[in-house]
Coordinates of C-alpha atoms in Angstrom, one line a residue:
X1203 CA 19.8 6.9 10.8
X1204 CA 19.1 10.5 9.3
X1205 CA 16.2 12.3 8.7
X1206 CA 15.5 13.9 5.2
X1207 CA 12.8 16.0 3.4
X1208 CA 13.3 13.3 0.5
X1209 CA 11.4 14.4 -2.9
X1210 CA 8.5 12.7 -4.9
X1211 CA 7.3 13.3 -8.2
X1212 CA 3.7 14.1 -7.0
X1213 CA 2.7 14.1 -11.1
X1214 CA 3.8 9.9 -11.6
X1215 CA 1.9 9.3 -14.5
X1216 CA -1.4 6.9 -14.6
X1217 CA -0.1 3.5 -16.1
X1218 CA -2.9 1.3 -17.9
X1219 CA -3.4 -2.6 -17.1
X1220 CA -1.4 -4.5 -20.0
X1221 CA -2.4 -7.7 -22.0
X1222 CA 0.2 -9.4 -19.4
X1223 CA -1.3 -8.1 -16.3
X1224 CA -4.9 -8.5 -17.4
X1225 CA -3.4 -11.9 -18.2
X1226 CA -2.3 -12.3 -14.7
X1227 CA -5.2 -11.0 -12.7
X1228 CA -7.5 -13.3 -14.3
X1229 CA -5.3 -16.2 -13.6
X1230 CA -5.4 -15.2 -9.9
X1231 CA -8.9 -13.8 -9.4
X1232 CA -8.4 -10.7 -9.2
X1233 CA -10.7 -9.3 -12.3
X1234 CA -14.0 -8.6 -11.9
X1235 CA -17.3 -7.0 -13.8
X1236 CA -18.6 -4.5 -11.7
X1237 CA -22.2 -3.0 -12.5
X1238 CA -20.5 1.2 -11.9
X1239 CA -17.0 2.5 -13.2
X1240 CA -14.3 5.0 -11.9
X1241 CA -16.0 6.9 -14.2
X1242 CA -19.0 7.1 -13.5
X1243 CA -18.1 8.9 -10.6
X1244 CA -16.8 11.5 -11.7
X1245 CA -20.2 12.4 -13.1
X1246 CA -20.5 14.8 -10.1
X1247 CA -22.0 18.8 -10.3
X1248 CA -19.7 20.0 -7.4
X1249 CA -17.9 19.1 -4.0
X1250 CA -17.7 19.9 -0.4
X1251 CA -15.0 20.1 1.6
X1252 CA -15.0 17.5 4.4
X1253 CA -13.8 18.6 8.1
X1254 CA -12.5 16.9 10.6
X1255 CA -14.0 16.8 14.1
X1256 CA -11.5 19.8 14.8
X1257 CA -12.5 21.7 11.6
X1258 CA -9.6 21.1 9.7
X1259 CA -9.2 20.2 6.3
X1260 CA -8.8 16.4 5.6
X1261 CA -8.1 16.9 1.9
X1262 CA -11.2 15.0 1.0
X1263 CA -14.0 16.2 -0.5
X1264 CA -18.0 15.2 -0.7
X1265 CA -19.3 15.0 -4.2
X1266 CA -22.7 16.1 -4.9
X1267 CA -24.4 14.0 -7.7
X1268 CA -28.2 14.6 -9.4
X1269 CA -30.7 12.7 -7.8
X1270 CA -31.7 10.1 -10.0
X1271 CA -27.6 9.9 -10.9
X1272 CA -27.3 9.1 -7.4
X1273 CA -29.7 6.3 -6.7
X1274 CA -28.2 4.2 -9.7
X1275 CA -24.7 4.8 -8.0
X1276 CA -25.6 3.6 -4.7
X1277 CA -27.1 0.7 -5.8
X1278 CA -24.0 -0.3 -8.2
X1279 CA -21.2 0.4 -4.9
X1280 CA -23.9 -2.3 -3.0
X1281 CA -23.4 -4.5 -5.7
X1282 CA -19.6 -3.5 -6.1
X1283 CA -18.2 -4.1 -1.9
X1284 CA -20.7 -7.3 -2.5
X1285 CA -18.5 -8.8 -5.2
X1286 CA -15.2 -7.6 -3.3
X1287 CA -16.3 -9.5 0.1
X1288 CA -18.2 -12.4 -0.6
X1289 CA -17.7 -13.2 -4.6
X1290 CA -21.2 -11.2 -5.8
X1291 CA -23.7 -12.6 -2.8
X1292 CA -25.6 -9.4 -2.9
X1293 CA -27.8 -11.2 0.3
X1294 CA -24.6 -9.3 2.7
X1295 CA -26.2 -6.0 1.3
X1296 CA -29.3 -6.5 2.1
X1297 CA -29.5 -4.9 4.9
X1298 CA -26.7 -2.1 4.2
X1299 CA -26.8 1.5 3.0
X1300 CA -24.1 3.7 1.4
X1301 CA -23.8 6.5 3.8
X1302 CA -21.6 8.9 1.9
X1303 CA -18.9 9.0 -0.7
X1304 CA -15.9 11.1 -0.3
X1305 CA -13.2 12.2 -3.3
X1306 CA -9.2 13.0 -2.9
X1307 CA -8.3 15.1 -5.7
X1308 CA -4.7 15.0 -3.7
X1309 CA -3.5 11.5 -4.7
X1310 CA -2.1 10.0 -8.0
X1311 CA -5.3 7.7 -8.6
X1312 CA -7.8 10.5 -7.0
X1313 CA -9.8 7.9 -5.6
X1314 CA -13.3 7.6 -4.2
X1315 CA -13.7 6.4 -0.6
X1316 CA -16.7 4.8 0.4
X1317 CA -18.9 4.5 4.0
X1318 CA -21.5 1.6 3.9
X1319 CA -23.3 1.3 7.0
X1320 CA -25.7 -1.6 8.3
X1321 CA -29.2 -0.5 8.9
X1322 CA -29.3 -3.1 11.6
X1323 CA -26.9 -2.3 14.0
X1324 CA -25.0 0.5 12.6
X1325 CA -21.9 -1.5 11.5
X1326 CA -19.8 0.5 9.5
X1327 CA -16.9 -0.5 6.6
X1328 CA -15.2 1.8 4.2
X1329 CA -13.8 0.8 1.0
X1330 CA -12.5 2.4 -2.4
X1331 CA -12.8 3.1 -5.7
X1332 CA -9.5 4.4 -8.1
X1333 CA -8.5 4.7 -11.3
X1334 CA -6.7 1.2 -12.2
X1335 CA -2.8 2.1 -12.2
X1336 CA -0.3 -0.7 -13.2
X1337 CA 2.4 -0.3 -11.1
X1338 CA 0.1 0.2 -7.8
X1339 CA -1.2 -3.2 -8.5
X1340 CA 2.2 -4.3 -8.6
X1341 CA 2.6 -3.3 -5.5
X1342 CA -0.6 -4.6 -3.8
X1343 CA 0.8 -8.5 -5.7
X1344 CA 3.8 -7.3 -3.6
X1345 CA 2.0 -6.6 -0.6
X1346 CA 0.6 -9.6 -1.3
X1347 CA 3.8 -12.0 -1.6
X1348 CA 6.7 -10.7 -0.1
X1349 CA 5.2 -9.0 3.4
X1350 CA 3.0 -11.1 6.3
X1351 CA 0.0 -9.3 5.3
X1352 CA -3.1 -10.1 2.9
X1353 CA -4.8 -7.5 0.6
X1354 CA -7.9 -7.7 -0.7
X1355 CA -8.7 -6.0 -4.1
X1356 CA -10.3 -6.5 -7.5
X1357 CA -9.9 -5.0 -10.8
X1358 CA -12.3 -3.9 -14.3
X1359 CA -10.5 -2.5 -16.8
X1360 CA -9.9 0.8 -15.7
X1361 CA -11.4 0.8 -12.4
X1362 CA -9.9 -0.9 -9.4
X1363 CA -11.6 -1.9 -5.8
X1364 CA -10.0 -2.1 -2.5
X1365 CA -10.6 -3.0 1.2
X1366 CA -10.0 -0.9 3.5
X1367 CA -6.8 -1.8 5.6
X1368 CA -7.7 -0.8 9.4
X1369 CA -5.2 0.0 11.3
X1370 CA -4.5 4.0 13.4
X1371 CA -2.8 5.8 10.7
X1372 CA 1.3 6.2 11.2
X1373 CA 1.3 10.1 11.9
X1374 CA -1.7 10.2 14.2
X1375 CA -0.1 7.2 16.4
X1376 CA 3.1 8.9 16.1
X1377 CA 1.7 11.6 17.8
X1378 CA -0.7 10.3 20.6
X1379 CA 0.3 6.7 21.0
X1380 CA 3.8 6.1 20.4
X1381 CA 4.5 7.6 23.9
X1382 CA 1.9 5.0 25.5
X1383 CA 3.5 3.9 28.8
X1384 CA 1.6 0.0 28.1
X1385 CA 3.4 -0.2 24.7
X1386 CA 7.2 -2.1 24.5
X1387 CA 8.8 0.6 22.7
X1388 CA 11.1 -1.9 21.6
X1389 CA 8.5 -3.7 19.7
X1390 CA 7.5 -0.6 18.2
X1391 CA 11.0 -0.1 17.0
X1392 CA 11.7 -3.7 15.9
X1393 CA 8.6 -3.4 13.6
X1394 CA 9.5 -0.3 11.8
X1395 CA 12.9 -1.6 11.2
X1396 CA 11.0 -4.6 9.7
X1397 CA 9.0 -2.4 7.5
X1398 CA 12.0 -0.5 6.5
X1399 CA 13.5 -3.6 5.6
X1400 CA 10.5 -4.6 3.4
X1401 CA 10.0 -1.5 1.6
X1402 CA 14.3 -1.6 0.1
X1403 CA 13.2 -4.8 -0.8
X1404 CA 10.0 -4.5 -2.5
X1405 CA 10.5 -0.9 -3.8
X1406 CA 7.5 0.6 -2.2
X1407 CA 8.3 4.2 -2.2
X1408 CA 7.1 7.3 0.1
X1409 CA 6.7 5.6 2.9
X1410 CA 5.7 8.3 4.7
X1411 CA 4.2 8.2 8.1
X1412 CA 0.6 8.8 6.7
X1413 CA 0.7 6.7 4.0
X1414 CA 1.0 3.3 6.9
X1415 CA -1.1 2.1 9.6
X1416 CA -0.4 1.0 12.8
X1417 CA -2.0 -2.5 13.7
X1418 CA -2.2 -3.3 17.6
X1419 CA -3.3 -6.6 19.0
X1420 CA -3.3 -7.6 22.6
X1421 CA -1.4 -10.5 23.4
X1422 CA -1.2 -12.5 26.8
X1423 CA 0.9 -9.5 28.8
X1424 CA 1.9 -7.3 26.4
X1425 CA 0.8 -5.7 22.5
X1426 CA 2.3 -6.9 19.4
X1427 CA 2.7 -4.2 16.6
X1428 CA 2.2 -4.1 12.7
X1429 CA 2.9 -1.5 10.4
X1430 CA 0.9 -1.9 7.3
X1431 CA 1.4 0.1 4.0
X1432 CA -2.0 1.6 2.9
X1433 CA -0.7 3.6 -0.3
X1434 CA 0.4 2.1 -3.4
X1435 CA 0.9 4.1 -5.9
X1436 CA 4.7 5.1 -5.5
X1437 CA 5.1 1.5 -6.7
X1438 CA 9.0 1.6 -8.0
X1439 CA 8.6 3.9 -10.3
X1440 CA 11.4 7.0 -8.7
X1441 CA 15.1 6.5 -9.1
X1442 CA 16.0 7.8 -5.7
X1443 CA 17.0 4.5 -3.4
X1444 CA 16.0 7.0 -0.6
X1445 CA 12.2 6.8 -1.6
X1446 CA 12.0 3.3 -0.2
X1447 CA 13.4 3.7 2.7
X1448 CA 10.8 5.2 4.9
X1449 CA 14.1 5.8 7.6
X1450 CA 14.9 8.8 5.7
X1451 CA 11.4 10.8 5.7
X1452 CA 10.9 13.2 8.3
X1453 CA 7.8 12.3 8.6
X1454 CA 9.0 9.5 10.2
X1455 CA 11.5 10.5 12.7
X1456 CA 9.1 9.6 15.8
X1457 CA 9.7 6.2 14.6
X1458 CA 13.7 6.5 14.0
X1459 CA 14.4 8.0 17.0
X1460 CA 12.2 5.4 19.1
X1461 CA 15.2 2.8 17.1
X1462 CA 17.8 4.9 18.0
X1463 CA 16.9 4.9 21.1
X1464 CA 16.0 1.2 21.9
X1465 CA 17.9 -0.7 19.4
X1466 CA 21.9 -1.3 18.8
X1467 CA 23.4 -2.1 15.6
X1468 CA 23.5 -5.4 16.7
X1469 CA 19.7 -5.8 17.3
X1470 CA 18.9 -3.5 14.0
X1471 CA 20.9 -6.2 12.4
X1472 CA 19.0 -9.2 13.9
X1473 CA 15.2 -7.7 13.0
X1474 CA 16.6 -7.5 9.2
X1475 CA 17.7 -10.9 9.3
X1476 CA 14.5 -12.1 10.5
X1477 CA 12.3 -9.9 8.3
X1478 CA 15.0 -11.4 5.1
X1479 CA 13.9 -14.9 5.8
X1480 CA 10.4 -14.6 6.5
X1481 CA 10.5 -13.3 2.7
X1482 CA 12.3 -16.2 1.3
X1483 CA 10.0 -18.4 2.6
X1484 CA 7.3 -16.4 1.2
X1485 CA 9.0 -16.4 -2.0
X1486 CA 9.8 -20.5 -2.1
X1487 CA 5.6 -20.9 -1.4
X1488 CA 4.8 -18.4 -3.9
X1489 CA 8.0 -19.1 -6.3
X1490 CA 5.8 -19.6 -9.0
X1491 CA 3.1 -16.6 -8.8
X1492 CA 6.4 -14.3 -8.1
X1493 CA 7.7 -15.9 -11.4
X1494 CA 4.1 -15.1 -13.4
X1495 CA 3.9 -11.8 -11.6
X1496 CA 7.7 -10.9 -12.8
X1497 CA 6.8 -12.1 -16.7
X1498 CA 3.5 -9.8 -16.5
X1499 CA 5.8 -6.8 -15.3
X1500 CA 8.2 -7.4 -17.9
X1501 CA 5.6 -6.4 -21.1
X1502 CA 5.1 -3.1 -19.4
X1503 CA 6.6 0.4 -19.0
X1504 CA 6.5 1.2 -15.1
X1505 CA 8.8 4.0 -14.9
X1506 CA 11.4 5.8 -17.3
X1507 CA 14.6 5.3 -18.6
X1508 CA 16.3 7.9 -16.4
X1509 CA 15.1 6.6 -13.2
X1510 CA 15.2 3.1 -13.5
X1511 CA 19.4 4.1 -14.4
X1512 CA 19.4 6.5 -11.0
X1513 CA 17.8 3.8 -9.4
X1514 CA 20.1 0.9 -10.6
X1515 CA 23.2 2.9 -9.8
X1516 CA 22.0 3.7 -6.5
X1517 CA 20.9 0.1 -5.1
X1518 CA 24.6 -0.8 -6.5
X1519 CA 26.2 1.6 -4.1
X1520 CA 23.8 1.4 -1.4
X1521 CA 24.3 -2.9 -1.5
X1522 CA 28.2 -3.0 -3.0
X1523 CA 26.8 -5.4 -5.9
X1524 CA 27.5 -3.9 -9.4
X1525 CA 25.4 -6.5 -10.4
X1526 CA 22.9 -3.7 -10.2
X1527 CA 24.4 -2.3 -13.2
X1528 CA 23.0 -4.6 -15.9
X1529 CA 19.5 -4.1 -14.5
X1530 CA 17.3 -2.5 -17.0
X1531 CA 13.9 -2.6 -15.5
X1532 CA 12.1 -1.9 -11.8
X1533 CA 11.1 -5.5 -11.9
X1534 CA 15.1 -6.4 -12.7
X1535 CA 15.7 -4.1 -9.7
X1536 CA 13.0 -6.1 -7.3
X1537 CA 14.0 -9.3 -8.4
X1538 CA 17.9 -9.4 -7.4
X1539 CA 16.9 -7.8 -4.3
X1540 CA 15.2 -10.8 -3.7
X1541 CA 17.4 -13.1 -4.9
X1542 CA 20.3 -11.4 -3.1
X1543 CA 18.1 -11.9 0.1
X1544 CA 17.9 -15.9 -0.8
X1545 CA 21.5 -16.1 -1.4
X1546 CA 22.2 -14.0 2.5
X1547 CA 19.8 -16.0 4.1
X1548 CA 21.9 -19.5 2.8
X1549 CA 25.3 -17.8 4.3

């Protein structure tokens, strides 16, 4: 594997919810009415810049809002994480307060994190507020269909709602737990070559090391690993095949050189094959969400001309299919990836 400083195009342009994904969403349950916008959020007189416990800069900022701006907010995000955890019972709030919000003028959806504590015990949950992007809900359905793992999200209009997905984040474990003499480093390996495998797949670009999580749970004699994707919004949208494949970033090397080290070609080879069929049996379950999800995509621009050619020509070296050729969209792109998965898994 080799390391690169791979480029993104940090300026990927906002793309609004079509009549076919509005379509979809409601079909599946994932619109809402929420009582506060994206908006309204950004009704804020200034910001502060929040610190980490070593005084560095976390990116995030603390928006200040006018008093009486700031009551009616707090009570709509009560109302808001109500609706996205237990379908608008507002008797889970009761007893909760929101304890701060925080802005990232950084990302492509600048979004709003939020901290809601429980009064009772001092139980605290995040979750967030962004601009409503198409092709990042595209890749949360993604998330949602074609990896083991469930997201939870809900969308008005412009604004969409997300859980927060727990999990130590990719460049901090990298750092001060990768080395962990309890932890299989095989296991660690095997996952990220799993992940990798995912993201070609799915077309889930920058998969940087602090755009994942790292998901650790305890089992019998040993720790089984996850790596989670927490940031959507490089959704297929470049035409570099090398953005969705987090093996190139050098953000990630900790995590190629723990392969290098601990894998073969032979066992590299093995974890994709595993990781291939655990999608086509996600597919065959979900074949006909996928399908509805694929229709959506198709009344939509989610990328341009010129990278959806870069990007065709590229998966048709990178796989040896010039079937790749005649594929004029992302979602052409995605779906024979998957269908060339189906048809290797039947070999």
């Amino acid at each position: 594997m080799e390391i690169e400083d791979v480029k993104i195009s940090r300026k990927k342009p906002i793309y609004p919810v079509g009549v076919g994904l509005t379509k979809y969403l409601r079909i599946y349950q994932r619109d809402a009415k929420f009582p506060i916008s994206y908006k309204d959020l950004l009704d804020f007189t200034e910001t502060v810049p929040v610190m980490d416990k070593n005084g560095n800069d976390t990116f995030w900022e603390t928006p200040l809002y006018p008093p009486y701006l700031q009551d009616r907010l707090y009570e709509g995000l009560k109302v808001v994480y109500a609706i996205l955890k237990a379908s608008g019972n507002t008797r889970i709030v009761q007893h909760k307060i929101i304890d701060r919000i925080e802005y990232c003028s950084f990302g492509n959806t600048k979004p709003f994190r939020i901290r809601i504590i429980n009064r009772l015990n001092d139980v605290y949950d995040y979750f967030y507020i962004k601009q409503a992007d198409a092709s990042r809900i595209y890749g949360l359905e993604l998330e949602e269909i074609l990896s083991p793992n469930q997201v939870n999200y809900l969308v008005d209009r412009d604004t969409l709602v997300e859980e927060h997905i727990v999990g130590i984040p990719g460049d901090v474990f990298s750092k001060g737990g990768i080395d962990n003499p309890d932890y299989n480093q095989t296991r660690i390996a095997k996952e990220f070559v799993k992940f990798n495998e995912r993201c070609i797949i799915s077309l889930l670009g920058d998969m940087r090391a602090y755009n994942f999580v790292m998901q650790i749970t305890p089992d019998f004699d040993d720790f089984q690993f996850r790596i989670r994707a927490i940031d959507f919004d490089q959704q297929f949208y470049e035409g570099n095949p090398k953005v969705y494949m987090p093996q190139y970033f050098k953000e990630n090397f900790p995590y190629v050189k723990l392969a290098m080290e601990h894998l073969n070609e032979k066992t590299v080879l093995q974890y994709q094959q595993e990781e291939r069929s655990s999608i086509v049996h996600r597919v065959r379950s979900e074949r006909h969400r996928i399908k509805d999800l694929r229709d959506a995509s198709q009344l939509q621009v989610l990328s341009n001309p010129e990278n959806i050619v870069r990007l065709s020509q590229g998966y048709a070296h990178f796989y040896d299919n010039e079937a790749y050729f005649q594929c004029k969209t992302m979602t052409d792109i995605v779906e024979l990836n998957v269908k060339n998965v189906i048809r290797q898994v039947k070999l």
